[in-house]
Coordinates of C-alpha atoms in Angstrom, one line a residue:
Chain A
X9 CA -0.1 0.0 0.0
X10 CA 2.7 2.5 1.1
X11 CA 4.6 1.9 -2.3
X12 CA 1.6 2.6 -4.3
X13 CA 0.7 5.8 -2.5
X14 CA 4.3 7.2 -2.7
X15 CA 4.9 6.3 -6.3
X16 CA 1.4 7.4 -7.7
X17 CA 1.7 11.3 -7.7
X18 CA 5.0 10.9 -9.5
X19 CA 3.8 8.5 -12.1
X20 CA 0.5 10.0 -12.6
X21 CA 1.6 13.6 -13.3
X22 CA 3.6 12.6 -16.5
X23 CA 0.9 10.1 -17.6
X24 CA -1.9 12.8 -16.9
X25 CA -0.2 15.3 -19.3
X26 CA 0.4 12.5 -21.7
X27 CA -3.0 11.1 -21.7
X28 CA -4.5 14.7 -21.7
X29 CA -2.8 15.7 -25.1
X30 CA -3.4 12.2 -26.7
X31 CA -7.3 12.9 -25.7
X32 CA -7.1 16.5 -27.1
X33 CA -5.1 15.8 -30.0
X34 CA -8.0 15.2 -32.7
X35 CA -9.8 18.3 -31.6
X36 CA -6.6 20.1 -31.9
X37 CA -5.5 18.8 -35.2
X38 CA -9.2 19.7 -36.4
X39 CA -8.9 23.2 -35.5
X40 CA -5.4 23.8 -36.4
X41 CA -6.0 22.3 -39.9
X42 CA -9.4 24.0 -40.7
X43 CA -9.0 27.2 -39.0
X44 CA -5.4 28.2 -38.5
X45 CA -3.8 26.7 -41.7
X46 CA -6.5 28.2 -44.0
X47 CA -6.1 31.7 -42.2
X48 CA -2.1 31.4 -42.2
X49 CA -2.4 30.8 -46.0
X50 CA -4.9 33.8 -46.3
X51 CA -2.7 36.0 -44.3
X52 CA 0.1 34.9 -46.9
X53 CA -2.1 36.0 -49.8
X54 CA -2.5 39.5 -48.1
X55 CA 1.2 39.9 -48.2
X56 CA 1.8 39.2 -52.0
X57 CA 1.3 40.9 -55.3
X58 CA -1.2 39.6 -57.8
X59 CA -0.7 39.6 -61.5
X60 CA -3.3 38.4 -63.7
X61 CA -5.0 36.5 -60.9
X62 CA -1.9 34.8 -59.9
X63 CA -0.1 35.4 -56.6
X64 CA 3.5 36.4 -57.1
X65 CA 6.4 35.2 -54.9
X66 CA 8.2 37.6 -52.5
X67 CA 6.5 39.7 -49.6
X68 CA 5.0 43.0 -49.5
X69 CA 3.0 45.3 -47.3
X70 CA 1.6 47.4 -50.1
X71 CA -1.7 46.1 -50.0
X72 CA -1.8 47.0 -46.3
X73 CA -0.4 50.4 -47.0
X74 CA -2.8 51.1 -50.0
X75 CA -5.9 50.1 -47.6
X76 CA -4.9 52.0 -44.5
X77 CA -3.5 55.1 -46.6
X78 CA -6.5 55.7 -48.9
X79 CA -8.9 58.3 -48.1
X80 CA -12.0 55.9 -49.8
X81 CA -11.0 53.4 -47.3
X82 CA -11.1 55.7 -44.2
X83 CA -14.3 56.5 -45.3
X84 CA -15.5 52.9 -45.5
X85 CA -13.9 51.7 -42.3
X86 CA -15.9 54.8 -40.6
X87 CA -19.3 53.8 -42.3
X88 CA -18.8 50.4 -41.2
X89 CA -18.1 51.1 -37.7
X90 CA -20.9 53.6 -37.6
X91 CA -23.5 51.2 -39.1
X92 CA -22.4 48.2 -36.7
X93 CA -22.2 50.9 -33.7
X94 CA -26.0 51.9 -34.9
X95 CA -27.1 48.4 -35.1
X96 CA -25.7 47.8 -31.4
X97 CA -27.3 50.8 -30.0
X98 CA -30.7 49.9 -31.6
X99 CA -30.5 46.4 -30.2
X100 CA -29.8 47.7 -26.7
X101 CA -32.5 50.2 -27.1
X102 CA -35.3 47.4 -28.2
X103 CA -33.6 44.7 -26.1
X104 CA -33.9 46.7 -22.7
X105 CA -37.7 46.5 -22.3
X106 CA -37.9 43.1 -23.5
X107 CA -35.2 41.9 -20.9
X108 CA -37.1 44.0 -18.2
X109 CA -40.1 42.2 -19.4
X110 CA -38.7 38.8 -19.1
X111 CA -37.1 39.1 -16.0
X112 CA -40.4 40.4 -14.3
X113 CA -42.4 37.8 -15.8
X114 CA -43.7 34.5 -13.7
X115 CA -42.2 31.0 -14.4
X116 CA -44.9 30.1 -16.8
X117 CA -45.3 33.3 -18.9
X118 CA -41.2 33.6 -18.9
X119 CA -41.0 30.1 -20.7
X120 CA -43.5 31.7 -23.5
X121 CA -41.4 34.6 -23.6
X122 CA -38.1 33.0 -24.1
X123 CA -39.7 31.0 -26.8
X124 CA -40.4 34.3 -28.5
X125 CA -37.0 35.7 -28.2
X126 CA -35.1 32.4 -29.1
X127 CA -37.2 31.1 -31.7
X128 CA -36.1 33.7 -34.6
X129 CA -32.8 32.5 -33.6
X130 CA -33.5 29.0 -35.0
X131 CA -34.6 30.4 -38.4
X132 CA -32.2 30.7 -41.0
X133 CA -30.6 34.5 -41.7
X134 CA -31.3 34.1 -45.3
X135 CA -35.4 33.6 -44.5
X136 CA -35.3 36.5 -41.9
X137 CA -33.6 38.7 -44.3
X138 CA -36.1 37.8 -47.1
X139 CA -38.9 38.5 -44.7
X140 CA -37.3 41.9 -44.6
X141 CA -37.0 42.1 -48.4
X142 CA -40.9 41.5 -48.4
X143 CA -41.6 44.4 -45.7
X144 CA -39.0 47.0 -47.0
X145 CA -39.0 46.4 -50.8
X146 CA -40.5 48.9 -53.2
X147 CA -43.7 46.7 -53.4
X148 CA -43.3 45.5 -50.0
X149 CA -45.7 45.7 -46.9
X150 CA -44.6 49.2 -45.6
X151 CA -44.4 51.1 -49.0
X152 CA -47.9 49.4 -50.1
X153 CA -49.5 50.7 -46.8
X154 CA -47.8 54.1 -47.2
X155 CA -49.0 54.5 -50.9
X156 CA -52.6 53.1 -50.1
X157 CA -52.7 55.7 -47.4
X158 CA -51.4 58.4 -49.4
X159 CA -48.7 59.2 -47.1
X160 CA -46.3 59.0 -49.9
X161 CA -46.8 58.9 -53.7
X162 CA -43.6 57.3 -54.7
X163 CA -42.3 54.1 -52.9
X164 CA -39.6 55.2 -50.2
X165 CA -36.0 53.5 -50.5
X166 CA -36.2 51.2 -47.4
X167 CA -34.0 48.3 -48.8
X168 CA -30.8 48.2 -51.1
X169 CA -29.3 50.7 -48.8
X170 CA -27.6 51.0 -45.4
X171 CA -31.0 51.8 -43.9
X172 CA -32.3 48.4 -45.0
X173 CA -29.2 46.6 -43.6
X174 CA -29.5 48.5 -40.4
X175 CA -33.4 47.6 -40.0
X176 CA -32.8 43.9 -40.8
X177 CA -29.5 43.5 -38.9
X178 CA -31.2 44.8 -35.6
X179 CA -33.7 42.1 -36.0
X180 CA -31.5 39.5 -36.8
X181 CA -29.1 40.4 -33.8
X182 CA -31.6 41.4 -31.3
X183 CA -32.1 38.0 -29.4
X184 CA -28.3 38.0 -28.7
X185 CA -28.7 41.3 -26.9
X186 CA -32.0 40.4 -25.2
X187 CA -30.4 37.0 -23.9
X188 CA -27.3 38.7 -22.7
X189 CA -29.3 41.5 -20.8
X190 CA -31.7 39.0 -19.2
X191 CA -28.8 36.8 -17.8
X192 CA -27.6 40.1 -16.2
X193 CA -31.1 41.1 -15.0
X194 CA -31.5 37.8 -13.4
X195 CA -28.5 38.0 -11.2
X196 CA -29.7 41.2 -10.1
X197 CA -30.9 41.5 -6.2
X198 CA -34.5 42.5 -6.4
X199 CA -34.4 44.0 -2.8
X200 CA -32.1 46.6 -4.2
X201 CA -34.9 47.6 -6.6
X202 CA -37.6 47.5 -4.0
X203 CA -35.3 49.5 -1.4
X204 CA -35.2 52.4 -4.1
X205 CA -38.9 52.2 -4.6
X206 CA -39.4 52.3 -0.7
X207 CA -36.8 55.1 -0.2
X208 CA -39.2 56.9 -2.9
X209 CA -37.0 56.9 -5.9
X210 CA -39.1 56.9 -9.1
X211 CA -39.2 54.1 -11.7
X212 CA -37.0 55.9 -14.0
X213 CA -34.6 57.1 -11.1
X214 CA -34.3 53.6 -10.1
X215 CA -33.7 52.2 -13.5
X216 CA -30.9 55.0 -14.0
X217 CA -29.3 54.7 -10.5
X218 CA -29.9 51.0 -9.7
X219 CA -31.0 48.5 -12.4
X220 CA -29.0 50.2 -15.3
X221 CA -25.4 50.1 -13.6
X222 CA -25.9 46.7 -12.2
X223 CA -26.6 45.3 -15.6
X224 CA -23.2 46.9 -17.2
X225 CA -21.9 43.6 -17.7
X226 CA -24.8 41.9 -19.7
X227 CA -25.1 45.4 -21.7
X228 CA -21.3 45.2 -22.5
X229 CA -21.3 41.5 -23.3
X230 CA -24.4 41.7 -25.4
X231 CA -22.9 44.5 -27.2
X232 CA -19.5 43.2 -28.1
X233 CA -21.2 40.0 -29.2
X234 CA -24.0 42.1 -31.5
X235 CA -21.1 44.6 -32.8
X236 CA -18.5 41.9 -33.7
X237 CA -21.2 39.8 -35.2
X238 CA -22.4 42.7 -37.3
X239 CA -18.6 43.7 -38.5
X240 CA -18.5 40.0 -39.9
X241 CA -22.0 39.7 -41.0
X242 CA -22.5 39.3 -44.9
X243 CA -26.0 37.6 -45.5
X244 CA -28.2 40.7 -44.2
X245 CA -25.7 43.2 -45.7
X246 CA -25.9 41.6 -48.9
X247 CA -29.6 40.9 -49.1
X248 CA -31.0 44.2 -47.8
X249 CA -28.1 46.4 -48.1
X250 CA -27.0 45.3 -51.8
X251 CA -23.6 44.7 -53.2
X252 CA -23.2 48.6 -53.9
X253 CA -23.3 49.7 -50.2
X254 CA -20.0 50.7 -48.4
X255 CA -19.9 48.2 -45.8
X256 CA -16.6 46.4 -45.1
X257 CA -17.9 42.9 -45.3
X258 CA -19.7 43.5 -48.6
X259 CA -16.6 45.1 -50.0
X260 CA -14.5 42.2 -49.0
X261 CA -17.0 40.0 -50.9
X262 CA -17.0 42.2 -53.9
X263 CA -13.2 42.2 -54.0
X264 CA -13.1 38.4 -53.6
X265 CA -16.0 37.2 -55.8
X266 CA -16.7 39.9 -58.3
X267 CA -13.3 41.5 -58.7
X268 CA -11.2 38.7 -57.9
X269 CA -8.6 41.0 -56.0
X270 CA -7.5 38.3 -53.8
X271 CA -4.5 40.6 -52.0
X272 CA -7.1 43.4 -51.4
X273 CA -9.7 40.9 -50.1
X274 CA -7.4 39.2 -47.8
X275 CA -5.8 42.2 -46.3
X276 CA -9.2 43.9 -45.5
X277 CA -9.9 40.4 -44.0
X278 CA -6.9 40.5 -41.9
X279 CA -7.8 43.9 -40.8
X280 CA -11.4 43.0 -40.0
X281 CA -10.3 39.8 -38.1
X282 CA -7.7 41.9 -36.1
X283 CA -10.5 44.1 -34.8
X284 CA -13.1 41.4 -33.6
X285 CA -10.4 39.5 -31.9
X286 CA -9.3 42.5 -30.2
X287 CA -13.2 43.3 -29.2
X288 CA -13.5 39.9 -27.9
X289 CA -10.1 40.0 -25.9
X290 CA -11.1 43.6 -24.5
X291 CA -14.5 42.2 -23.5
X292 CA -13.1 39.2 -21.9
X293 CA -10.7 41.6 -19.8
X294 CA -13.4 43.9 -19.0
X295 CA -15.7 41.1 -17.6
X296 CA -13.1 39.5 -15.7
X297 CA -11.9 43.0 -13.9
X298 CA -15.9 43.5 -13.3
X299 CA -16.4 40.0 -11.8
X300 CA -13.0 40.8 -9.6
X301 CA -14.5 44.1 -8.5
X302 CA -17.6 42.7 -7.7
X303 CA -16.2 39.7 -5.5
X304 CA -13.9 41.8 -3.5
Chain B
X8 CA -38.5 41.4 -9.1
X9 CA -41.6 44.0 -9.1
X10 CA -44.0 44.2 -11.9
X11 CA -42.8 46.3 -15.0
X12 CA -44.3 49.6 -15.8
X13 CA -46.8 50.3 -18.7
X14 CA -44.4 52.1 -21.2
X15 CA -41.8 49.2 -20.7
X16 CA -44.4 46.6 -21.5
X17 CA -45.6 48.8 -24.5
X18 CA -41.9 49.0 -25.8
X19 CA -41.4 45.0 -25.1
X20 CA -44.7 44.5 -27.1
X21 CA -43.6 46.7 -30.0
X22 CA -40.2 44.9 -29.9
X23 CA -41.7 41.2 -30.1
X24 CA -43.9 42.5 -33.1
X25 CA -40.9 44.0 -34.9
X26 CA -39.4 40.5 -34.4
X27 CA -42.2 38.4 -35.6
X28 CA -43.6 40.6 -38.3
X29 CA -41.3 39.6 -41.2
X30 CA -41.7 36.0 -40.5
X31 CA -45.7 36.5 -40.3
X32 CA -45.3 38.4 -43.8
X33 CA -43.4 35.3 -45.2
X34 CA -46.2 32.8 -44.1
X35 CA -48.8 35.4 -45.6
X36 CA -47.2 35.5 -48.7
X37 CA -46.7 31.7 -48.9
X38 CA -50.7 31.1 -49.1
X39 CA -51.2 34.0 -51.6
X40 CA -52.4 33.2 -55.3
X41 CA -50.4 36.0 -56.8
X42 CA -46.7 35.7 -57.9
X43 CA -46.2 39.1 -56.5
X44 CA -46.5 40.8 -53.0
X45 CA -49.9 42.5 -52.4
X46 CA -51.3 43.6 -49.2
X47 CA -53.9 43.0 -47.9
X48 CA -53.2 39.3 -49.4
X49 CA -55.4 38.5 -52.3
X50 CA -56.8 35.0 -52.7
X51 CA -55.7 31.8 -51.0
X52 CA -53.9 28.8 -52.8
X53 CA -51.3 26.0 -51.7
X54 CA -49.8 26.1 -55.4
X55 CA -46.4 27.4 -54.3
X56 CA -46.3 24.5 -51.9
X57 CA -47.2 22.0 -54.5
X58 CA -44.5 23.7 -56.7
X59 CA -41.5 23.8 -54.0
X60 CA -42.5 20.0 -53.5
X61 CA -42.5 19.1 -57.4
X62 CA -39.9 21.4 -58.5
X63 CA -37.5 19.3 -56.7
X64 CA -34.8 22.1 -56.3
X65 CA -35.1 21.9 -52.4
X66 CA -35.7 18.4 -51.7
X67 CA -32.3 16.9 -52.1
X68 CA -30.6 20.0 -50.5
X69 CA -32.9 19.6 -47.6
X70 CA -31.7 16.0 -47.1
X71 CA -28.1 16.7 -47.5
X72 CA -28.7 19.7 -44.9
X73 CA -30.3 17.3 -42.4
X74 CA -27.4 14.5 -43.2
X75 CA -24.7 17.2 -42.9
X76 CA -26.0 18.4 -39.5
X77 CA -26.1 14.8 -38.1
X78 CA -22.8 13.7 -39.1
X79 CA -21.0 16.8 -38.3
X80 CA -22.5 17.0 -34.9
X81 CA -21.7 13.4 -34.2
X82 CA -17.9 14.0 -35.2
X83 CA -18.1 17.1 -33.3
X84 CA -19.2 15.2 -30.3
X85 CA -16.4 12.7 -30.2
X86 CA -13.7 15.6 -30.6
X87 CA -15.8 17.5 -28.0
X88 CA -15.5 14.8 -25.5
X89 CA -11.7 14.2 -26.2
X90 CA -10.9 17.9 -26.1
X91 CA -13.2 18.3 -22.8
X92 CA -11.4 15.6 -20.8
X93 CA -8.1 17.1 -21.9
X94 CA -8.8 20.3 -20.8
X95 CA -10.1 18.9 -17.4
X96 CA -6.8 16.7 -16.9
X97 CA -4.7 19.7 -17.7
X98 CA -6.5 21.9 -15.3
X99 CA -4.8 25.2 -14.5
X100 CA -1.6 24.7 -16.5
X101 CA -0.9 27.6 -19.1
X102 CA -1.2 25.2 -22.1
X103 CA -4.8 24.5 -21.0
X104 CA -5.7 28.1 -21.7
X105 CA -3.9 28.2 -25.1
X106 CA -5.5 24.9 -26.3
X107 CA -9.0 26.3 -25.0
X108 CA -8.6 29.3 -27.0
X109 CA -7.7 27.3 -30.1
X110 CA -10.9 25.2 -29.6
X111 CA -12.8 28.3 -29.4
X112 CA -11.2 30.2 -32.3
X113 CA -13.9 29.2 -34.9
X114 CA -16.3 31.1 -32.9
X115 CA -14.6 34.1 -33.3
X116 CA -13.3 34.3 -36.9
X117 CA -16.4 35.9 -38.8
X118 CA -17.8 33.3 -41.3
X119 CA -17.2 35.4 -44.3
X120 CA -13.5 35.4 -43.7
X121 CA -13.3 31.7 -42.6
X122 CA -15.3 30.9 -45.8
X123 CA -12.9 32.9 -48.1
X124 CA -9.9 31.1 -46.4
X125 CA -11.4 27.6 -46.5
X126 CA -12.3 28.3 -50.4
X127 CA -8.7 28.9 -51.2
X128 CA -7.3 26.1 -48.7
X129 CA -10.0 23.4 -50.1
X130 CA -9.4 24.4 -53.9
X131 CA -6.0 22.5 -54.5
X132 CA -6.9 19.3 -53.1
X133 CA -10.3 19.3 -55.0
X134 CA -12.4 19.5 -52.0
X135 CA -14.7 22.5 -53.4
X136 CA -18.3 21.6 -54.0
X137 CA -18.0 18.1 -52.5
X138 CA -19.7 16.6 -49.5
X139 CA -16.2 16.0 -47.8
X140 CA -15.5 19.8 -47.9
X141 CA -18.6 20.6 -46.7
X142 CA -18.6 18.4 -43.8
X143 CA -15.1 19.2 -42.8
X144 CA -16.0 23.0 -42.6
X145 CA -19.3 22.1 -40.7
X146 CA -17.4 19.8 -38.1
X147 CA -15.3 22.9 -37.3
X148 CA -18.0 25.4 -36.9
X149 CA -20.3 22.9 -34.6
X150 CA -17.2 21.8 -32.8
X151 CA -17.0 24.8 -30.2
X152 CA -20.7 24.9 -29.4
X153 CA -20.7 21.1 -28.9
X154 CA -17.3 21.5 -26.9
X155 CA -18.8 24.3 -24.6
X156 CA -21.8 22.4 -23.6
X157 CA -20.1 19.0 -23.2
X158 CA -17.4 20.9 -21.1
X159 CA -20.3 21.8 -18.4
X160 CA -21.1 18.1 -17.9
X161 CA -17.3 17.0 -17.6
X162 CA -16.9 19.8 -15.0
X163 CA -19.8 18.1 -13.2
X164 CA -18.1 14.4 -13.2
X165 CA -17.3 13.2 -9.8
X166 CA -13.5 12.3 -9.7
X167 CA -14.3 9.9 -6.9
X168 CA -16.5 7.9 -9.0
X169 CA -13.5 7.3 -11.3
X170 CA -11.2 6.5 -8.6
X171 CA -13.6 4.2 -7.2
X172 CA -14.1 2.6 -10.6
X173 CA -10.2 2.3 -11.1
X174 CA -9.7 1.0 -7.6
X175 CA -12.3 -1.9 -8.2
X176 CA -10.0 -2.9 -11.2
X177 CA -11.9 -1.4 -14.3
X178 CA -9.8 -0.7 -17.3
X179 CA -9.7 3.0 -18.3
X180 CA -11.7 2.1 -21.5
X181 CA -14.5 0.4 -18.9
X182 CA -14.3 3.5 -16.8
X183 CA -14.9 5.8 -19.7
X184 CA -17.9 3.4 -21.1
X185 CA -19.7 2.9 -17.7
X186 CA -18.6 6.0 -15.5
X187 CA -17.8 8.8 -17.9
X188 CA -19.9 8.7 -20.8
X189 CA -23.3 8.1 -19.0
X190 CA -22.6 11.4 -17.1
X191 CA -22.0 13.4 -20.4
X192 CA -25.3 12.2 -21.7
X193 CA -27.1 15.5 -21.1
X194 CA -24.3 17.6 -22.2
X195 CA -24.2 15.7 -25.3
X196 CA -27.8 16.0 -25.8
X197 CA -27.9 19.7 -25.5
X198 CA -25.0 20.1 -27.6
X199 CA -26.3 17.9 -30.2
X200 CA -29.4 19.9 -30.7
X201 CA -27.4 23.1 -30.5
X202 CA -24.6 21.8 -33.2
X203 CA -27.5 20.6 -35.4
X204 CA -29.1 24.0 -35.4
X205 CA -25.5 25.6 -36.0
X206 CA -25.0 23.3 -39.1
X207 CA -28.6 23.6 -40.4
X208 CA -28.5 27.4 -40.3
X209 CA -24.9 28.0 -41.6
X210 CA -25.2 29.6 -44.8
X211 CA -22.0 31.8 -45.4
X212 CA -19.3 29.2 -45.6
X213 CA -21.5 26.6 -47.3
X214 CA -22.3 29.2 -50.0
X215 CA -18.5 29.9 -50.5
X216 CA -17.2 26.4 -50.6
X217 CA -20.1 25.1 -52.9
X218 CA -21.1 25.6 -56.4
X219 CA -24.0 23.5 -57.9
X220 CA -23.6 19.6 -56.7
X221 CA -23.6 20.1 -53.1
X222 CA -25.5 23.2 -52.0
X223 CA -27.3 22.9 -48.7
X224 CA -31.0 24.3 -48.2
X225 CA -30.3 27.9 -47.0
X226 CA -28.0 28.1 -50.3
X227 CA -30.7 26.5 -52.3
X228 CA -33.1 29.1 -50.9
X229 CA -30.7 32.1 -51.7
X230 CA -30.0 31.1 -55.1
X231 CA -33.7 30.5 -56.1
X232 CA -34.5 33.8 -54.6
X233 CA -32.0 35.6 -57.1
X234 CA -32.8 33.4 -59.8
X235 CA -36.6 33.4 -59.8
X236 CA -38.0 35.0 -56.9
X237 CA -41.4 33.8 -56.8
X238 CA -43.4 32.8 -53.7
X239 CA -42.0 29.3 -53.7
X240 CA -39.2 30.6 -51.6
X241 CA -42.0 32.0 -49.4
X242 CA -43.3 28.5 -48.9
X243 CA -39.9 26.9 -48.4
X244 CA -39.0 29.7 -46.0
X245 CA -42.5 29.1 -44.1
X246 CA -41.9 25.5 -43.8
X247 CA -38.3 26.6 -42.1
X248 CA -39.9 29.0 -39.8
X249 CA -42.4 26.2 -38.6
X250 CA -39.6 24.0 -38.2
X251 CA -37.6 26.4 -36.3
X252 CA -40.5 27.0 -33.9
X253 CA -40.9 23.3 -33.4
X254 CA -37.0 23.0 -32.7
X255 CA -37.3 25.7 -30.2
X256 CA -40.3 24.1 -28.2
X257 CA -38.2 20.8 -28.3
X258 CA -35.2 22.4 -26.6
X259 CA -37.4 24.1 -24.1
X260 CA -38.8 20.7 -23.5
X261 CA -35.3 19.0 -23.3
X262 CA -34.2 22.0 -20.8
X263 CA -37.2 21.5 -18.5
X264 CA -36.8 17.5 -18.6
X265 CA -33.1 18.3 -17.5
X266 CA -34.1 20.7 -14.9
X267 CA -34.9 18.4 -12.0
X268 CA -31.5 16.4 -12.3
X269 CA -29.3 19.6 -12.8

């Protein structure tokens, strides 16, 4: 017995690491081969010149210099960030009442509300964007109603532009924001809100001074998620915005599949990927420091 | 929490309408007998559903999407069990964090970028527009979702049970089969549903790495929309909306069934 107990920790330490690596190897190999390797190849393409569709040997930073130094691209980046920020703000604005409503609901009612919020998530983005085409098109629901009631005589341009993209994307990403806010609200101590009420604070005061500050982690988590999903989104921008809009992901798509300018497409992809990765890292950092503050 | 005030409830109601109106419009359009959108709807017919069924453009892609989702989720489950157990054994070592970040990387990379990268990566070995290529891409997309749900179950594993099993002379395979695997069933079930949904709804990457032979259902809908654009799309979409609702109810039922044990 004594020999077992003394030799076991020594033997198991090495064995644990070995079997652990063995168990994780297939998953690690799959992600490395199908994410890391293709991305590395893509990064390589972003550092090359292209002649008649063929990548040339030798590295260059010219593609990045051309992107980051051009006024057109500065405008594109600005418009992309503004549109994604607008979608994020609209999601927060629409999402907050729903999250408050869900958090206040009884258990049975709550299951139904959860159903309402999550069901659209399980419906393909292509289908949801198609629904918005039927709503926003020149002969869509909104324009038909507006013309029938003589509010306008000409159909309003609601799709095929940034406006259509923002409306559609808000609906597509809204469930993420609502779920994130609801999680945060559920962790809230309801006694705090009751005390605020007892102490005579109005509902608005209570919301601004108690509920809102305490749901900041959920709001930030939801905002980063929606913002980064929106930066990388292509379906809704392409279907509701059209291929002519000034939106980074659409420009990447056009560069890659219409203009076949691989170096420029891959260089802009690298910039987009860097932005999204930084956002996630920032969010992790923020949430962690917030949790630390909450526990101490 | 206390009752919400009236303005909050009105705002919430408007948001629910905003979320569901476009879906309702699709369903309304699918039953119209005109080939263009009218409001209020005129006539009632099921001809677009009949046409969607008889036209056959959607049937094979639908079967393919279901098969793809099932196989990709199964493969991802195997990878996730291995990956999760590996992370558990490595515990707090710095390697564990690096490995975990690699596992979750498919979640961070936007699908447009991963799609373009895979398109160029799959081109030389001839994997474009093949089921194998599609399957590889879907496995890697489903994997992080599967991994995260399985990991929750793995964290709940009781190490004493494994030690007891080993002390009683069970081999590691027997311990895995009779002690570890049964405890992972809730995580695998939840991850399985989630993984299937992720694969079934995946559009961007499937669109970029297929051409004509191996398109999936969402890609078929998108192509039809741009080639023909009649209410047949609305009919197929309505079926998907109904399918999504049914799936949501199933997930909720599953969660409730799991609740007493959790």
